């Protein structure tokens, strides 16, 4: 009878000498972007406004005439008003009034946002001289002398503001009688 012999063998594993490879791959460094000369801007402060997520029923806010500025022209102090009256195609009625409250001239503009007090003070659309040039050009246009028969240009804003414009703009102030 043969007795099984139990042999004790140890497993020989070869030793491999090699540089250790990290398990986590190396992150490549970002490639630097070329430097481009940018114009230097004056930092400005922008007021944060809340965002309306849920809107309720819209109600028209009554906005009256807004004083834009006052300036001297031909020895008289004149006042520029933005009437916030909307006409056809989004036009806004501007008015220049003298010290006695009489309208010197008025005109419709598509840039009503440029003729507010804040826009004038911050020179949002033009410089102060640019604003005054526009006001004076409107005054020169109204003061032109027209030779011959015919009516002169009216300074009453209601002559330039039709009933159709009032209906389309939703103006129910009754300022012009309609």
PDB file of C-alpha atoms in Angstrom:
ATOM      1  CA  UNK A   1       0.000   0.000   0.000  1.00  0.00           C
ATOM      2  CA  UNK A   2       1.201   3.209  -0.915  1.00  0.00           C
ATOM      3  CA  UNK A   3       0.805   6.184   1.262  1.00  0.00           C
ATOM      4  CA  UNK A   4       0.206   9.384  -0.499  1.00  0.00           C
ATOM      5  CA  UNK A   5       2.844  11.840   0.253  1.00  0.00           C
ATOM      6  CA  UNK A   6       1.771  15.367   0.747  1.00  0.00           C
ATOM      7  CA  UNK A   7       4.226  17.710  -0.750  1.00  0.00           C
ATOM      8  CA  UNK A   8       4.487  21.245   0.353  1.00  0.00           C
ATOM      9  CA  UNK A   9       5.260  23.445  -2.530  1.00  0.00           C
ATOM     10  CA  UNK A  10       5.567  27.166  -2.403  1.00  0.00           C
ATOM     11  CA  UNK A  11       4.567  29.044  -5.462  1.00  0.00           C
ATOM     12  CA  UNK A  12       7.369  31.045  -6.872  1.00  0.00           C
ATOM     13  CA  UNK A  13       6.320  34.241  -8.428  1.00  0.00           C
ATOM     14  CA  UNK A  14       8.730  36.203 -10.522  1.00  0.00           C
ATOM     15  CA  UNK A  15       9.541  39.742  -9.384  1.00  0.00           C
ATOM     16  CA  UNK A  16       9.075  42.243 -12.156  1.00  0.00           C
ATOM     17  CA  UNK A  17      10.922  45.445 -11.667  1.00  0.00           C
ATOM     18  CA  UNK A  18       9.059  48.177 -13.456  1.00  0.00           C
ATOM     19  CA  UNK A  19       8.107  51.795 -12.777  1.00  0.00           C
ATOM     20  CA  UNK A  20       4.846  52.059 -10.929  1.00  0.00           C
ATOM     21  CA  UNK A  21       1.968  53.145 -13.124  1.00  0.00           C
ATOM     22  CA  UNK A  22      -0.634  55.275 -11.315  1.00  0.00           C
ATOM     23  CA  UNK A  23      -4.148  53.974 -11.326  1.00  0.00           C
ATOM     24  CA  UNK A  24      -5.623  57.467 -11.777  1.00  0.00           C
ATOM     25  CA  UNK A  25      -4.713  58.948 -15.145  1.00  0.00           C
ATOM     26  CA  UNK A  26      -2.796  62.188 -15.071  1.00  0.00           C
ATOM     27  CA  UNK A  27      -4.791  65.326 -15.773  1.00  0.00           C
ATOM     28  CA  UNK A  28      -3.331  67.325 -18.596  1.00  0.00           C
ATOM     29  CA  UNK A  29      -2.619  70.916 -17.815  1.00  0.00           C
ATOM     30  CA  UNK A  30      -4.815  73.385 -19.731  1.00  0.00           C
ATOM     31  CA  UNK A  31      -3.231  74.934 -22.755  1.00  0.00           C
ATOM     32  CA  UNK A  32      -2.706  78.632 -22.123  1.00  0.00           C
ATOM     33  CA  UNK A  33      -4.834  80.833 -24.366  1.00  0.00           C
ATOM     34  CA  UNK A  34      -3.121  83.573 -26.341  1.00  0.00           C
ATOM     35  CA  UNK A  35      -3.430  86.984 -24.756  1.00  0.00           C
ATOM     36  CA  UNK A  36      -5.528  89.356 -26.863  1.00  0.00           C
ATOM     37  CA  UNK A  37      -5.477  93.053 -26.139  1.00  0.00           C
ATOM     38  CA  UNK A  38      -8.934  94.130 -25.002  1.00  0.00           C
ATOM     39  CA  UNK A  39     -10.146  97.727 -24.915  1.00  0.00           C
ATOM     40  CA  UNK A  40     -10.145  99.142 -21.437  1.00  0.00           C
ATOM     41  CA  UNK A  41     -13.689  99.738 -20.249  1.00  0.00           C
ATOM     42  CA  UNK A  42     -14.785 101.888 -17.388  1.00  0.00           C
ATOM     43  CA  UNK A  43     -16.516  99.678 -14.846  1.00  0.00           C
ATOM     44  CA  UNK A  44     -20.152 100.544 -14.464  1.00  0.00           C
ATOM     45  CA  UNK A  45     -22.654  99.663 -11.830  1.00  0.00           C
ATOM     46  CA  UNK A  46     -25.798  97.962 -13.048  1.00  0.00           C
ATOM     47  CA  UNK A  47     -28.700  97.921 -10.661  1.00  0.00           C
ATOM     48  CA  UNK A  48     -30.129  94.483 -10.084  1.00  0.00           C
ATOM     49  CA  UNK A  49     -33.801  94.151 -10.836  1.00  0.00           C
ATOM     50  CA  UNK A  50     -35.998  91.406  -9.472  1.00  0.00           C
ATOM     51  CA  UNK A  51     -37.259  88.847 -11.919  1.00  0.00           C
ATOM     52  CA  UNK A  52     -40.986  88.294 -11.996  1.00  0.00           C
ATOM     53  CA  UNK A  53     -41.771  84.603 -12.051  1.00  0.00           C
ATOM     54  CA  UNK A  54     -45.549  84.785 -11.794  1.00  0.00           C
ATOM     55  CA  UNK A  55     -47.403  87.683 -13.285  1.00  0.00           C
ATOM     56  CA  UNK A  56     -50.803  88.789 -12.146  1.00  0.00           C
ATOM     57  CA  UNK A  57     -53.317  90.721 -14.208  1.00  0.00           C
ATOM     58  CA  UNK A  58     -51.668  93.629 -15.982  1.00  0.00           C
ATOM     59  CA  UNK A  59     -52.834  97.052 -14.952  1.00  0.00           C
ATOM     60  CA  UNK A  60     -51.813 100.161 -16.853  1.00  0.00           C
ATOM     61  CA  UNK A  61     -49.661 102.452 -14.747  1.00  0.00           C
ATOM     62  CA  UNK A  62     -50.496 106.116 -15.048  1.00  0.00           C
ATOM     63  CA  UNK A  63     -47.296 107.900 -15.947  1.00  0.00           C
ATOM     64  CA  UNK A  64     -47.453 111.652 -16.199  1.00  0.00           C
ATOM     65  CA  UNK A  65     -45.099 114.058 -17.907  1.00  0.00           C
ATOM     66  CA  UNK A  66     -41.473 113.701 -16.844  1.00  0.00           C
ATOM     67  CA  UNK A  67     -39.101 116.648 -16.586  1.00  0.00           C
ATOM     68  CA  UNK A  68     -36.051 115.826 -18.698  1.00  0.00           C
ATOM     69  CA  UNK A  69     -34.004 119.032 -18.384  1.00  0.00           C
ATOM     70  CA  UNK A  70     -34.090 122.813 -18.503  1.00  0.00           C
ATOM     71  CA  UNK A  71     -31.910 124.996 -20.721  1.00  0.00           C
ATOM     72  CA  UNK A  72     -31.536 128.610 -21.834  1.00  0.00           C
ATOM     73  CA  UNK A  73     -32.395 129.513 -25.415  1.00  0.00           C
ATOM     74  CA  UNK A  74     -32.604 133.095 -26.726  1.00  0.00           C
ATOM     75  CA  UNK A  75     -32.552 134.467 -23.170  1.00  0.00           C
ATOM     76  CA  UNK A  76     -35.450 132.307 -22.025  1.00  0.00           C
ATOM     77  CA  UNK A  77     -35.473 129.295 -19.712  1.00  0.00           C
ATOM     78  CA  UNK A  78     -37.119 126.363 -21.498  1.00  0.00           C
ATOM     79  CA  UNK A  79     -38.158 123.021 -20.031  1.00  0.00           C
ATOM     80  CA  UNK A  80     -38.138 119.705 -21.892  1.00  0.00           C
ATOM     81  CA  UNK A  81     -40.844 117.204 -20.956  1.00  0.00           C
ATOM     82  CA  UNK A  82     -41.331 113.587 -21.936  1.00  0.00           C
ATOM     83  CA  UNK A  83     -45.125 113.311 -21.904  1.00  0.00           C
ATOM     84  CA  UNK A  84     -45.008 109.478 -21.978  1.00  0.00           C
ATOM     85  CA  UNK A  85     -47.894 109.666 -24.440  1.00  0.00           C
ATOM     86  CA  UNK A  86     -47.533 106.748 -26.833  1.00  0.00           C
ATOM     87  CA  UNK A  87     -48.580 107.208 -30.413  1.00  0.00           C
ATOM     88  CA  UNK A  88     -48.757 104.981 -33.417  1.00  0.00           C
ATOM     89  CA  UNK A  89     -45.807 102.641 -33.946  1.00  0.00           C
ATOM     90  CA  UNK A  90     -44.476 103.290 -30.431  1.00  0.00           C
ATOM     91  CA  UNK A  91     -43.703 106.965 -30.942  1.00  0.00           C
ATOM     92  CA  UNK A  92     -43.455 109.128 -27.808  1.00  0.00           C
ATOM     93  CA  UNK A  93     -44.511 112.777 -27.615  1.00  0.00           C
ATOM     94  CA  UNK A  94     -41.840 115.227 -26.424  1.00  0.00           C
ATOM     95  CA  UNK A  95     -42.616 118.822 -25.487  1.00  0.00           C
ATOM     96  CA  UNK A  96     -40.593 121.996 -24.873  1.00  0.00           C
ATOM     97  CA  UNK A  97     -42.391 124.524 -22.663  1.00  0.00           C
ATOM     98  CA  UNK A  98     -41.423 128.105 -21.763  1.00  0.00           C
ATOM     99  CA  UNK A  99     -41.597 129.702 -18.279  1.00  0.00           C
ATOM    100  CA  UNK A 100     -45.192 130.836 -18.824  1.00  0.00           C
ATOM    101  CA  UNK A 101     -46.279 127.234 -19.478  1.00  0.00           C
ATOM    102  CA  UNK A 102     -46.809 127.759 -23.201  1.00  0.00           C
ATOM    103  CA  UNK A 103     -45.678 125.033 -25.552  1.00  0.00           C
ATOM    104  CA  UNK A 104     -42.784 126.226 -27.711  1.00  0.00           C
ATOM    105  CA  UNK A 105     -42.611 123.029 -29.762  1.00  0.00           C
ATOM    106  CA  UNK A 106     -43.395 119.343 -29.608  1.00  0.00           C
ATOM    107  CA  UNK A 107     -42.394 116.341 -31.660  1.00  0.00           C
ATOM    108  CA  UNK A 108     -42.857 112.608 -31.867  1.00  0.00           C
ATOM    109  CA  UNK A 109     -39.808 110.405 -31.433  1.00  0.00           C
ATOM    110  CA  UNK A 110     -39.148 106.703 -31.677  1.00  0.00           C
ATOM    111  CA  UNK A 111     -36.412 107.107 -29.062  1.00  0.00           C
ATOM    112  CA  UNK A 112     -38.598 107.943 -26.092  1.00  0.00           C
ATOM    113  CA  UNK A 113     -36.249 105.976 -23.839  1.00  0.00           C
ATOM    114  CA  UNK A 114     -33.489 108.490 -24.688  1.00  0.00           C
ATOM    115  CA  UNK A 115     -35.571 111.419 -23.452  1.00  0.00           C
ATOM    116  CA  UNK A 116     -35.979 110.524 -19.781  1.00  0.00           C
ATOM    117  CA  UNK A 117     -34.357 112.252 -16.827  1.00  0.00           C
ATOM    118  CA  UNK A 118     -32.070 109.295 -16.094  1.00  0.00           C
ATOM    119  CA  UNK A 119     -31.059 108.907 -19.755  1.00  0.00           C
ATOM    120  CA  UNK A 120     -30.213 112.616 -19.922  1.00  0.00           C
ATOM    121  CA  UNK A 121     -28.187 112.587 -16.690  1.00  0.00           C
ATOM    122  CA  UNK A 122     -26.264 109.443 -17.636  1.00  0.00           C
ATOM    123  CA  UNK A 123     -25.881 110.612 -21.266  1.00  0.00           C
ATOM    124  CA  UNK A 124     -27.273 107.270 -22.385  1.00  0.00           C
ATOM    125  CA  UNK A 125     -27.887 108.245 -26.013  1.00  0.00           C
ATOM    126  CA  UNK A 126     -25.977 111.485 -26.628  1.00  0.00           C
ATOM    127  CA  UNK A 127     -23.674 113.874 -24.824  1.00  0.00           C
ATOM    128  CA  UNK A 128     -25.151 116.894 -23.065  1.00  0.00           C
ATOM    129  CA  UNK A 129     -24.201 119.023 -26.064  1.00  0.00           C
ATOM    130  CA  UNK A 130     -25.838 116.460 -28.363  1.00  0.00           C
ATOM    131  CA  UNK A 131     -29.088 116.658 -26.412  1.00  0.00           C
ATOM    132  CA  UNK A 132     -29.062 120.470 -26.556  1.00  0.00           C
ATOM    133  CA  UNK A 133     -28.390 120.394 -30.301  1.00  0.00           C
ATOM    134  CA  UNK A 134     -31.472 118.201 -30.764  1.00  0.00           C
ATOM    135  CA  UNK A 135     -33.627 120.496 -28.633  1.00  0.00           C
ATOM    136  CA  UNK A 136     -32.445 123.572 -30.515  1.00  0.00           C
ATOM    137  CA  UNK A 137     -32.994 121.908 -33.897  1.00  0.00           C
ATOM    138  CA  UNK A 138     -36.595 121.179 -32.897  1.00  0.00           C
ATOM    139  CA  UNK A 139     -37.000 124.822 -31.874  1.00  0.00           C
ATOM    140  CA  UNK A 140     -35.487 126.026 -35.168  1.00  0.00           C
ATOM    141  CA  UNK A 141     -37.800 123.778 -37.132  1.00  0.00           C
ATOM    142  CA  UNK A 142     -40.877 125.315 -35.514  1.00  0.00           C
ATOM    143  CA  UNK A 143     -39.638 128.917 -35.801  1.00  0.00           C
ATOM    144  CA  UNK A 144     -38.970 128.773 -39.532  1.00  0.00           C
ATOM    145  CA  UNK A 145     -40.643 131.616 -41.356  1.00  0.00           C
ATOM    146  CA  UNK A 146     -42.746 130.407 -44.245  1.00  0.00           C
ATOM    147  CA  UNK A 147     -43.483 133.043 -46.856  1.00  0.00           C
ATOM    148  CA  UNK A 148     -46.846 133.062 -48.518  1.00  0.00           C
ATOM    149  CA  UNK A 149     -50.307 131.964 -47.490  1.00  0.00           C
ATOM    150  CA  UNK A 150     -50.951 128.873 -45.438  1.00  0.00           C
ATOM    151  CA  UNK A 151     -51.226 127.783 -41.860  1.00  0.00           C
ATOM    152  CA  UNK A 152     -48.173 127.635 -39.642  1.00  0.00           C
ATOM    153  CA  UNK A 153     -47.279 124.415 -37.915  1.00  0.00           C
ATOM    154  CA  UNK A 154     -49.443 123.815 -34.874  1.00  0.00           C
ATOM    155  CA  UNK A 155     -47.868 123.454 -31.450  1.00  0.00           C
ATOM    156  CA  UNK A 156     -50.887 121.649 -30.032  1.00  0.00           C
ATOM    157  CA  UNK A 157     -49.979 117.952 -29.572  1.00  0.00           C
ATOM    158  CA  UNK A 158     -53.578 116.920 -30.202  1.00  0.00           C
ATOM    159  CA  UNK A 159     -53.286 118.180 -33.783  1.00  0.00           C
ATOM    160  CA  UNK A 160     -50.619 115.533 -34.374  1.00  0.00           C
ATOM    161  CA  UNK A 161     -52.248 112.776 -32.301  1.00  0.00           C
ATOM    162  CA  UNK A 162     -55.171 111.176 -34.086  1.00  0.00           C
ATOM    163  CA  UNK A 163     -58.059 109.257 -32.602  1.00  0.00           C
ATOM    164  CA  UNK A 164     -56.739 106.116 -34.304  1.00  0.00           C
ATOM    165  CA  UNK A 165     -53.390 106.539 -32.547  1.00  0.00           C
ATOM    166  CA  UNK A 166     -55.163 106.951 -29.209  1.00  0.00           C
ATOM    167  CA  UNK A 167     -57.170 103.763 -29.786  1.00  0.00           C
ATOM    168  CA  UNK A 168     -54.168 101.717 -30.939  1.00  0.00           C
ATOM    169  CA  UNK A 169     -51.955 102.866 -28.080  1.00  0.00           C
ATOM    170  CA  UNK A 170     -54.678 102.249 -25.492  1.00  0.00           C
ATOM    171  CA  UNK A 171     -54.546 105.865 -24.324  1.00  0.00           C
ATOM    172  CA  UNK A 172     -57.686 106.500 -22.289  1.00  0.00           C
ATOM    173  CA  UNK A 173     -56.446 109.649 -20.536  1.00  0.00           C
ATOM    174  CA  UNK A 174     -58.907 111.850 -22.424  1.00  0.00           C
ATOM    175  CA  UNK A 175     -56.192 114.494 -22.867  1.00  0.00           C
ATOM    176  CA  UNK A 176     -57.147 115.190 -26.483  1.00  0.00           C
ATOM    177  CA  UNK A 177     -60.875 114.608 -26.023  1.00  0.00           C
ATOM    178  CA  UNK A 178     -60.970 111.035 -27.284  1.00  0.00           C
TER     179      UNK A 178
END
